[in-house]
CSV table of C-alpha atoms in Angstrom, one decimal:
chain,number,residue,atom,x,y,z
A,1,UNK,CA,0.5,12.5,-9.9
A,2,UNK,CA,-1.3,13.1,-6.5
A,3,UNK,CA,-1.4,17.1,-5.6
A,4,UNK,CA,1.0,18.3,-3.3
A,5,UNK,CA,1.0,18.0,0.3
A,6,UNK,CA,1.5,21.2,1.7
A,7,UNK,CA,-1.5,23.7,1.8
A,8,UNK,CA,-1.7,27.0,-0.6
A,9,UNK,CA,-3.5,29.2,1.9
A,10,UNK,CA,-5.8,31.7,0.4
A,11,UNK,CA,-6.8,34.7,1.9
A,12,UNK,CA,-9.0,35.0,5.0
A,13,UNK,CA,-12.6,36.6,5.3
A,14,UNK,CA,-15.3,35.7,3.0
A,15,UNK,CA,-13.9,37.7,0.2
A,16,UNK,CA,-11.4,35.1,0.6
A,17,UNK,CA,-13.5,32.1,0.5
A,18,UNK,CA,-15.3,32.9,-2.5
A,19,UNK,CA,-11.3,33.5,-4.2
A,20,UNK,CA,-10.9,29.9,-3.2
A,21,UNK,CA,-14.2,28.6,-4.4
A,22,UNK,CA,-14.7,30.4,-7.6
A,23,UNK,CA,-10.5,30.9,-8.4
A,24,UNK,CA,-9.4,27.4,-7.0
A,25,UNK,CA,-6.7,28.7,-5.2
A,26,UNK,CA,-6.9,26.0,-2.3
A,27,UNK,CA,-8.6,23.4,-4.2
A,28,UNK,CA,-6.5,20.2,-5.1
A,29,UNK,CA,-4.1,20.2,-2.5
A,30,UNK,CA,-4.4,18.1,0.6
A,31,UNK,CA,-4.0,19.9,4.6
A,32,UNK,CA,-0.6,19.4,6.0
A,33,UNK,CA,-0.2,15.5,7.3
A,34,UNK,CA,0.5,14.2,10.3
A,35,UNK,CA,3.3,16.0,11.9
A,36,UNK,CA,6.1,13.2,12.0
A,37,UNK,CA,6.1,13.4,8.4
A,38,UNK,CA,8.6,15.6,7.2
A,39,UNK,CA,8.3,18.7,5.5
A,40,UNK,CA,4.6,19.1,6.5
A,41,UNK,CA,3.2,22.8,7.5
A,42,UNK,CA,1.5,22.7,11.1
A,43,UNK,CA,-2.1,23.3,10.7
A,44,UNK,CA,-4.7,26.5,11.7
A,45,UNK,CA,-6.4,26.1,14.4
A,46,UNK,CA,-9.3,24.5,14.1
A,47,UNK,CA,-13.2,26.3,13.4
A,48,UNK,CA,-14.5,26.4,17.0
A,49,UNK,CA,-18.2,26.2,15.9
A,50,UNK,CA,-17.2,23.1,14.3
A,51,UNK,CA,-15.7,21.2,16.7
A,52,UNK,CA,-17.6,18.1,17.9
A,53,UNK,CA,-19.6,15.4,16.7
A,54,UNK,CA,-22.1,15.6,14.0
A,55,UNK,CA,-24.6,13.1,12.4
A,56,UNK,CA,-24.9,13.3,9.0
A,57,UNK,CA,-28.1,14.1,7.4
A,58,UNK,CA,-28.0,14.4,4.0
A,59,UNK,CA,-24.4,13.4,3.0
A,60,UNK,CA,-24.0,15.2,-0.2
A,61,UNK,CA,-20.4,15.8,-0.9
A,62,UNK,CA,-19.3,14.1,2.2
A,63,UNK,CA,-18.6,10.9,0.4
A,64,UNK,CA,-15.6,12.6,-1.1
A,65,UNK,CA,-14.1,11.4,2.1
A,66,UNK,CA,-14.8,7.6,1.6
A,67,UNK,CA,-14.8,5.2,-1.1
A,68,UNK,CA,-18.2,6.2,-2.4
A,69,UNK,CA,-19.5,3.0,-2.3
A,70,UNK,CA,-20.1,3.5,1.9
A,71,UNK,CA,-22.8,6.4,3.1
A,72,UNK,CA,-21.4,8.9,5.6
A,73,UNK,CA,-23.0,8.3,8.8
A,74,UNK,CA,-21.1,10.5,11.2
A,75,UNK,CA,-18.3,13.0,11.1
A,76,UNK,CA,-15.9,14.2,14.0
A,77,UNK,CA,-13.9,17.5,14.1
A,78,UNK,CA,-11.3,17.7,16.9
A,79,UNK,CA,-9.9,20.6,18.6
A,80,UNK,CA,-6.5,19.4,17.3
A,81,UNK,CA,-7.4,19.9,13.5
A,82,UNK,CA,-7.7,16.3,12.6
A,83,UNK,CA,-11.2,14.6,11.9
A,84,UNK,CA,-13.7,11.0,11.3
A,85,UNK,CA,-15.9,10.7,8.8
A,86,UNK,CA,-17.7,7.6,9.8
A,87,UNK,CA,-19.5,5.1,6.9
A,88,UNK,CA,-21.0,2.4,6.5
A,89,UNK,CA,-22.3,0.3,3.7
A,90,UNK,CA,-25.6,-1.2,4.2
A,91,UNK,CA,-25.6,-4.1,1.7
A,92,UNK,CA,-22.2,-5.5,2.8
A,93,UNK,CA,-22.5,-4.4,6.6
A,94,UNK,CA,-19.1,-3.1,6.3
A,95,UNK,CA,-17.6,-0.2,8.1
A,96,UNK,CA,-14.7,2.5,8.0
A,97,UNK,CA,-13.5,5.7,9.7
A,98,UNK,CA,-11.6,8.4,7.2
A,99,UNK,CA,-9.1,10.6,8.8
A,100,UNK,CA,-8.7,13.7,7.5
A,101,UNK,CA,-7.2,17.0,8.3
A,102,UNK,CA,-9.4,20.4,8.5
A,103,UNK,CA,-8.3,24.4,8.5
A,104,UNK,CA,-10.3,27.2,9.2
A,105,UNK,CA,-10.9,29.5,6.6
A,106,UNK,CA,-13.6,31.8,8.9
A,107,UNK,CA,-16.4,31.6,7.0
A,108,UNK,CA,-15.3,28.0,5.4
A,109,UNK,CA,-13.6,24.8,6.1
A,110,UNK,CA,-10.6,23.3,4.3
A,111,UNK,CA,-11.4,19.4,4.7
A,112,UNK,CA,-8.9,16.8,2.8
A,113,UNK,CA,-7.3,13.3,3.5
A,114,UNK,CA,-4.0,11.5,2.5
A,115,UNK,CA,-5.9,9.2,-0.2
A,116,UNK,CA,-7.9,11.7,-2.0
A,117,UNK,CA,-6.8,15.3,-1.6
A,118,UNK,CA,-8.6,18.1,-0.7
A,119,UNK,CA,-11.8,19.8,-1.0
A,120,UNK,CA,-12.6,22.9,0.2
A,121,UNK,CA,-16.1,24.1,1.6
A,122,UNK,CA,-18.6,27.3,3.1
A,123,UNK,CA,-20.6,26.6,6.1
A,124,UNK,CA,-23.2,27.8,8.4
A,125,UNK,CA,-23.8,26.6,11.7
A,126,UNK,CA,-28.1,27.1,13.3
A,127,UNK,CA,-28.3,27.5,17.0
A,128,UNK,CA,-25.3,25.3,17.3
A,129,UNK,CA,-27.4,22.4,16.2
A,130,UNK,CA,-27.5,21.8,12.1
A,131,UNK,CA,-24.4,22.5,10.4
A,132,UNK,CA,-24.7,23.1,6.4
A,133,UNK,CA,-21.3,22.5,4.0
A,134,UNK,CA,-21.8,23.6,0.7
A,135,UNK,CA,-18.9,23.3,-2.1
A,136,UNK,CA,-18.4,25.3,-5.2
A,137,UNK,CA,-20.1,23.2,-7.2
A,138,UNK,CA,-23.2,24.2,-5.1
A,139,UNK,CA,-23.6,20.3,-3.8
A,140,UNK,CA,-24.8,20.7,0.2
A,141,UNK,CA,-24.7,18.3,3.4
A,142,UNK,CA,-26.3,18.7,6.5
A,143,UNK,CA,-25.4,17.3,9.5
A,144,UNK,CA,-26.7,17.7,13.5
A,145,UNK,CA,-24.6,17.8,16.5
A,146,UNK,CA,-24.6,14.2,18.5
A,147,UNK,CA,-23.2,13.6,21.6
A,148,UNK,CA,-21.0,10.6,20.4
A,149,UNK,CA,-20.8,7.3,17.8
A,150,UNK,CA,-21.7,4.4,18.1
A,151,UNK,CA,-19.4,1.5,19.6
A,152,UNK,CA,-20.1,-0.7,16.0
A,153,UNK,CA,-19.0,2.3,13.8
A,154,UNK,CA,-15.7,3.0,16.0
A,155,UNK,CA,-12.8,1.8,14.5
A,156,UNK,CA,-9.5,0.8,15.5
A,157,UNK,CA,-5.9,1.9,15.1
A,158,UNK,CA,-2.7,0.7,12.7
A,159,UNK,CA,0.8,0.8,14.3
A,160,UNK,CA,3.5,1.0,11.9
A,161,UNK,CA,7.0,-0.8,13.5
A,162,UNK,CA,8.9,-1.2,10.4
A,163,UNK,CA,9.0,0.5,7.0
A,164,UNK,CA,11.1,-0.6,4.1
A,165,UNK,CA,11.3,1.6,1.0
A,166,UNK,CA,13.8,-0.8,-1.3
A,167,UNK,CA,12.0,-3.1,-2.3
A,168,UNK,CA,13.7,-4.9,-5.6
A,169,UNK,CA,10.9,-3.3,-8.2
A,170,UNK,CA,8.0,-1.1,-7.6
A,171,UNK,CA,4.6,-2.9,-6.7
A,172,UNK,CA,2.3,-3.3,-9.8
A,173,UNK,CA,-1.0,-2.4,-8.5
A,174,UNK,CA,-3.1,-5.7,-9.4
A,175,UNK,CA,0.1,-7.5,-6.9
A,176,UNK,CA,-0.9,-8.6,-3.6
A,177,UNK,CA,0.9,-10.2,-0.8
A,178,UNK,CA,1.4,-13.5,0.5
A,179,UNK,CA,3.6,-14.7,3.4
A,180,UNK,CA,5.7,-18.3,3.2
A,181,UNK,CA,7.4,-19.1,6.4
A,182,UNK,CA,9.8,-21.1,4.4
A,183,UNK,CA,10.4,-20.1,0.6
A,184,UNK,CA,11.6,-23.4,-1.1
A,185,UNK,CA,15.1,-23.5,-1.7
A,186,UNK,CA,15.9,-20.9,0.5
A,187,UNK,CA,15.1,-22.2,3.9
A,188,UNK,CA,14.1,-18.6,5.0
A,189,UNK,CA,11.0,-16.9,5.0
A,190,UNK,CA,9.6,-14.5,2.7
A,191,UNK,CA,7.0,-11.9,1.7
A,192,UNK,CA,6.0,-12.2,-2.3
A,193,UNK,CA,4.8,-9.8,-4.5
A,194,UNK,CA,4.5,-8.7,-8.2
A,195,UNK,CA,6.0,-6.2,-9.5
A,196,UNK,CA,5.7,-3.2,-12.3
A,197,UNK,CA,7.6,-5.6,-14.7
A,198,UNK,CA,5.1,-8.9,-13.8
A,199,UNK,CA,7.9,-10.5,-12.1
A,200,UNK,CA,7.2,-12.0,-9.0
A,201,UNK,CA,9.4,-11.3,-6.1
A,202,UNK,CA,10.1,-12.7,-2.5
A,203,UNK,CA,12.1,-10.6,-0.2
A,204,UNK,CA,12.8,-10.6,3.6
A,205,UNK,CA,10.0,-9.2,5.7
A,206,UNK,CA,12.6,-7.8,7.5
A,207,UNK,CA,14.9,-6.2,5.9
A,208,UNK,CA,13.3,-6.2,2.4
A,209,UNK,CA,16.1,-8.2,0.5
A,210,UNK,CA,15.5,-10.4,-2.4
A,211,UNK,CA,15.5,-13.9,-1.7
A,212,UNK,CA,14.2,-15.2,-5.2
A,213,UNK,CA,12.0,-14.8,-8.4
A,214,UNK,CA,9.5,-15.8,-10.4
A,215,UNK,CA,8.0,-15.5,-13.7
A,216,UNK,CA,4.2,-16.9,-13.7
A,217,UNK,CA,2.1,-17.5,-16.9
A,218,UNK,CA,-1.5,-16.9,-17.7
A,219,UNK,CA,-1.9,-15.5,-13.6
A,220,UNK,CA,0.7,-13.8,-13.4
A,221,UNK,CA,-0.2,-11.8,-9.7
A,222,UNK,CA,0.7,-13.3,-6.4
A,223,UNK,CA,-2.2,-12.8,-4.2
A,224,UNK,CA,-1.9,-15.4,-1.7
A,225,UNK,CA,0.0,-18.9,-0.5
A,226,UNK,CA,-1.1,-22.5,0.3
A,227,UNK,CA,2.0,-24.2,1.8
A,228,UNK,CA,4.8,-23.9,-0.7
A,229,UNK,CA,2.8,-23.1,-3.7
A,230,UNK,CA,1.6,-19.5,-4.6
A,231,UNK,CA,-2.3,-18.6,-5.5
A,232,UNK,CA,-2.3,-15.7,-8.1
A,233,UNK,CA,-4.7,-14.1,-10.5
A,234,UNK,CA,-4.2,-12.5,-13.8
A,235,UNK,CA,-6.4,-9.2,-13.7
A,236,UNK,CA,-6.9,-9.6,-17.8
A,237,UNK,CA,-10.9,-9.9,-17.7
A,238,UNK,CA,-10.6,-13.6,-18.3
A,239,UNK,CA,-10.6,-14.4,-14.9
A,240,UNK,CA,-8.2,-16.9,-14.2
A,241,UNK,CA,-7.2,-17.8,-10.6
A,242,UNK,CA,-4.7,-20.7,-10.4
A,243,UNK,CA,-2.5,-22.2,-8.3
A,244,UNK,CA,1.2,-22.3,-9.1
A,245,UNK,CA,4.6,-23.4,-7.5
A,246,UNK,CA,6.8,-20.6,-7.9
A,247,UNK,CA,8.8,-22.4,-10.9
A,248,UNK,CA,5.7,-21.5,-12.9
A,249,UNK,CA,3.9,-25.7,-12.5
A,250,UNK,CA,0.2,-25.5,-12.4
A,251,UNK,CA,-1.7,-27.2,-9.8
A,252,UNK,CA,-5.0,-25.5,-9.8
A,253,UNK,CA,-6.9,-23.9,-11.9
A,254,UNK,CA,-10.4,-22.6,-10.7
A,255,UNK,CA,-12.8,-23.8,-13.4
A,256,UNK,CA,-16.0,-22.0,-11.6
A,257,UNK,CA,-15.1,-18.9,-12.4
A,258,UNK,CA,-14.5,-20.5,-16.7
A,259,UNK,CA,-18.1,-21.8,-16.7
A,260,UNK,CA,-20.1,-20.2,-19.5
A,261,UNK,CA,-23.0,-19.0,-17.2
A,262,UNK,CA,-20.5,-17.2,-14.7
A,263,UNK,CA,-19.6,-13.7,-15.4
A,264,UNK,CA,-17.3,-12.8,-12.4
A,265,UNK,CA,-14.6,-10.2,-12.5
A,266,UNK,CA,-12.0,-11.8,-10.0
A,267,UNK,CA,-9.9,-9.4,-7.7
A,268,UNK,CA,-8.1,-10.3,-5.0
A,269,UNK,CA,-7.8,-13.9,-3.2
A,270,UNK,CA,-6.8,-15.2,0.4
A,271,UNK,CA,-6.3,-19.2,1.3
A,272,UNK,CA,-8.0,-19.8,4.8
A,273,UNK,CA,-6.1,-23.1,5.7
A,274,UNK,CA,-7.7,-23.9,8.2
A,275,UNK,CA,-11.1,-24.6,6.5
A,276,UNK,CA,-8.8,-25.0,3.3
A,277,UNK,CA,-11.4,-22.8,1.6
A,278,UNK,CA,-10.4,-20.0,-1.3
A,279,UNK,CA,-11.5,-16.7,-0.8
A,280,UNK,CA,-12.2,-14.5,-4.4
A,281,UNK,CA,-13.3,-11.2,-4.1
A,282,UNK,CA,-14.8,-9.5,-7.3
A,283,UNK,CA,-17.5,-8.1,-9.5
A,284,UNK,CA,-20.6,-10.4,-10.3
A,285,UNK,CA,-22.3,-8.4,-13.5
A,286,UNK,CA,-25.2,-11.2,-13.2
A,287,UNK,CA,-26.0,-10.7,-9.3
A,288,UNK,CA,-24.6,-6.9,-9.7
A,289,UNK,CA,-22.1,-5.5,-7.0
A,290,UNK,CA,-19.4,-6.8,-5.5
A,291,UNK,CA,-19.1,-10.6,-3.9
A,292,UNK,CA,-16.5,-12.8,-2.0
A,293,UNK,CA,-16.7,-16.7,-3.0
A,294,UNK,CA,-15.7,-19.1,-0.4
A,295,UNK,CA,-14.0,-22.0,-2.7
A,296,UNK,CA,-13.3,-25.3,-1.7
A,297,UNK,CA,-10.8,-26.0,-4.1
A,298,UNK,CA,-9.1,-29.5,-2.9
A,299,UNK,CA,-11.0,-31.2,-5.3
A,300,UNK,CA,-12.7,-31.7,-8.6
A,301,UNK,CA,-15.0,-30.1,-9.4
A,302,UNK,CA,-14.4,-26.8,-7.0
A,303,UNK,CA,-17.4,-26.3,-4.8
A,304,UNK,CA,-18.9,-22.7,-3.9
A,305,UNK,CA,-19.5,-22.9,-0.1
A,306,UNK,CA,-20.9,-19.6,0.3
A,307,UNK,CA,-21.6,-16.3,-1.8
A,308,UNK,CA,-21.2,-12.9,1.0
A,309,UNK,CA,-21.9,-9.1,-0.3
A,310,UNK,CA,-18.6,-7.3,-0.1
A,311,UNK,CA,-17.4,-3.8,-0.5
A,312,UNK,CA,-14.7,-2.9,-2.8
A,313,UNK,CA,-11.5,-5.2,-1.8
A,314,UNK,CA,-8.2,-4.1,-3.0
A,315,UNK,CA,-6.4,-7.7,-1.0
A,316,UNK,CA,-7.2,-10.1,1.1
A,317,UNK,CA,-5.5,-12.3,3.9
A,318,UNK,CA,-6.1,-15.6,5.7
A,319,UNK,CA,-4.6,-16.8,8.9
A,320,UNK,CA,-5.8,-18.8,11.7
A,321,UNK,CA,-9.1,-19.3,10.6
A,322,UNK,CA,-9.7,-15.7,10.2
A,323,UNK,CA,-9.8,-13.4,6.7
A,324,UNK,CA,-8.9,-9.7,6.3
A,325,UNK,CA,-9.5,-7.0,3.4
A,326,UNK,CA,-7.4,-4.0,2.8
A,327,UNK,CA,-9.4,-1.4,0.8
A,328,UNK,CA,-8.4,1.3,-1.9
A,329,UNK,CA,-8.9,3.6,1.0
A,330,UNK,CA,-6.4,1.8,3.0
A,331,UNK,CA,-9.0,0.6,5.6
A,332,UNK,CA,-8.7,-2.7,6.9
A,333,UNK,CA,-11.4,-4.6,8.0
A,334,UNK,CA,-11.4,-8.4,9.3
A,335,UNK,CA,-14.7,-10.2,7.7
A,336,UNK,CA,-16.9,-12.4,9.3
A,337,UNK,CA,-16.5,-16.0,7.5
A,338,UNK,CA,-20.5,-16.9,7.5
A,339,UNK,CA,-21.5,-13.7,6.8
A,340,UNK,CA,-19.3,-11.0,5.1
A,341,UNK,CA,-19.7,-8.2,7.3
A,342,UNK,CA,-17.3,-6.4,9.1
A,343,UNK,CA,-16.1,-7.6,12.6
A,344,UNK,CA,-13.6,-4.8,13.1
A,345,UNK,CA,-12.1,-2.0,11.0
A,346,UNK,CA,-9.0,-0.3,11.5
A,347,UNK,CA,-7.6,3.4,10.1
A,348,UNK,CA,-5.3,3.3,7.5
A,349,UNK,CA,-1.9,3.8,8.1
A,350,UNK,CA,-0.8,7.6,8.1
A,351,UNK,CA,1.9,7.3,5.4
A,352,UNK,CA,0.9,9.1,1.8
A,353,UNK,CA,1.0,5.5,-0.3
A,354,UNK,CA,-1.2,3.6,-2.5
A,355,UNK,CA,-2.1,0.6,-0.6
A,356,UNK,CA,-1.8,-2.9,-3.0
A,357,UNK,CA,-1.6,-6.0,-0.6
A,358,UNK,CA,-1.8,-7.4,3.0
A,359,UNK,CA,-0.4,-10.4,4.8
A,360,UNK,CA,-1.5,-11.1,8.6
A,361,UNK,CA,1.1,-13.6,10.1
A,362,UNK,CA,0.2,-13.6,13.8
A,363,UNK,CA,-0.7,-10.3,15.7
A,364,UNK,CA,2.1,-8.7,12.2
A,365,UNK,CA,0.3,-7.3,9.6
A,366,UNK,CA,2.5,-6.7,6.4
A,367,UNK,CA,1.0,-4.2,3.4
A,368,UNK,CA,2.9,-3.4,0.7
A,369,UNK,CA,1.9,-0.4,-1.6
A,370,UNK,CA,4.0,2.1,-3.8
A,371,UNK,CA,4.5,5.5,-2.9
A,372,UNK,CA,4.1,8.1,-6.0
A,373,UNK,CA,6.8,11.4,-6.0
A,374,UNK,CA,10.2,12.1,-7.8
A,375,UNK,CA,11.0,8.4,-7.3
A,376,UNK,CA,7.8,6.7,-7.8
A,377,UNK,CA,9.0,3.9,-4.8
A,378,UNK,CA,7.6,0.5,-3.6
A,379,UNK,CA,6.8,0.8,0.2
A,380,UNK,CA,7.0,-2.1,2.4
A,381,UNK,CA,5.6,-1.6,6.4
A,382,UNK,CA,5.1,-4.0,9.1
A,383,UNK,CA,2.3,-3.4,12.0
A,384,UNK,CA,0.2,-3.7,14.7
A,385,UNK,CA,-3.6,-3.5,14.6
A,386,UNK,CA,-4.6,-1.6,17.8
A,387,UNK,CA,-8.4,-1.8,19.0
């Protein structure tokens, strides 16, 4: 279960810190949320000394705040209480921006995010310049004031228009999501998914309604669609990606990733029809670190077109020629197809969820995640993506 949401405050003053640090009375629960959500506790105003931009140094215990795959480049605290940490991953030239929230504790900082909870931290600020943070563990970062980021580390906004919390069945977490604009049979489009039981489900982007099922063998986890037929994987270390209709026929089945000197751990998977080319994120033990393969799977034998470096990839989603990743921060980022690096990144919604799959049909992004609490729900949101 993720820690609660509203903030225990410990007392003020140094004497106070140290409770916090050495006791753990503020440690493992998150600052309030934004303040649409309900329930939340508005938060302290915000450390003056802190308030700013700072480059990061040495990053320490900083990549708390990412996915700890990306190094912590910058970090912004706003007068408002709410803060960037800014990272970027050097061997996949991806890109993010963490939100977090941040209360004053005078002689320490309370820093945590939706994803990850909270972490509390001393600090020092020298001539205004270096700022030190030092957690209870005794690991440090130090960071100098900046005037501003970069333009390529600034990332962009996600607008939430529609949010559907009934789905039929929780998402299971290996699901992702693929759009059909028509769903044979049915004559109606629809969003599938996989859910906690492995049954497949499409519902209404709309409303969220169940329009049909389906039970898949061997890859049993939708994860994206060419025309009427489904793309899935079966996350069972075996690596199977195949292609199904969604009365369970095979049409595909990816034999690159069977041969004997391939040792790929297949993740997610997108269909770019345009250049009817596979995308497969995953693990390669024999390169080491994490890859996307660009398939060209009309045919026999399936041809690799291209191996990129990748970051972590939770989904992925092809349309018009252009691929995005959602990752297990929530980011999304839209990848360059010759070269895997980031193009643009965008924030993470601000809804407390576990982010499982993306669909981008248009300028309407669809994720679908599950939100954990006394109902353990499936969430369901449509957006914009706002530079």
């Amino acid at each position: 279960m993720k820690p609660s949401i509203r903030i225990h405050r410990c007392p003020v003053g140094f004497a106070g810190a140290l409770t916090a640090l050495f006791i753990g009375c503020a440690t493992n629960v998150a600052p309030p949320l934004p303040i649409e959500q309900p329930g939340d506790v508005a938060p302290l105003p915000a450390a003056r000394g802190l308030i700013g931009t700072w480059q990061v140094d040495e990053p320490g215990l900083l990549s708390f705040l990412g996915d700890f795959v990306s190094t912590p480049m910058y970090v912004a605290f706003r007068p408002d209480g709410n803060g960037r940490v800014h990272s970027f991953d050097a061997r996949s030239g991806s890109y993010e921006c963490q939100p977090f929230n941040f209360v004053d504790l005078e002689v320490g900082v309370q820093i945590g995010s939706l994803n990850v909870g909270s972490l509390l931290m001393l600090y020092d600020i020298f001539d205004e310049a270096q700022l030190e943070l030092v957690d209870s563990f005794g690991a440090r970062a130090l960071l100098t004031r900046t005037e501003g980021i970069p333009a390529e580390l600034q990332c962009g906004s996600v607008e939430v228009v529609n949010t559907i919390e009934t789905l039929p069945e929780r998402p299971h977490y290996a699901t992702g999501l693929a759009y059909q604009g028509v769903i044979l049979g049915q004559n109606v489009p629809g969003l599938w998914y996989t859910g906690d039981s492995r049954i497949s489900y499409a519902v209404n982007p709309e409303t969220g309604e169940l329009v049909t099922t389906s039970a898949f063998s061997e890859a049993r986890y939708v994860q994206a669609a060419e025309g009427i037929s489904l793309w899935n994987t079966c996350n069972c270390g075996s690596d199977i990606v195949q292609r199904r209709t969604h009365l369970n026929g095979l049409i595909d089945d990816i034999e690159h990733f069977r041969l004997p000197d391939v040792d790929f751990s297949t993740g997610a998977a997108a269909f770019d029809s345009v250049n009817n080319e596979l995308w497969v994120s995953g693990t390669d033990h024999e390169l080491g670190g994490e890859f996307i393969k660009r398939i060209n799977a009309q045919g026999e034998p399936d041809v690799v077109v291209a191996t990129l470096p990748a970051t972590r990839i939770e989904a992925m989603s092809s349309f018009d020629g252009r691929t995005w990743a959602l990752k297990q921060t929530g980011t999304i980022l839209e990848i360059d197809r010759a070269t895997g690096k980031t193009l643009k990144a965008f924030e993470a919604p601000k809804i407390l969820a576990e982010w499982h799959g993306i669909a981008v049909v248009g300028d309407r992004v669809f994720l679908i995640g599950e939100r954990e609490g006394l109902f353990d729900s499936g969430i369901l949101v449509e957006a914009r993506l706002r530079e």
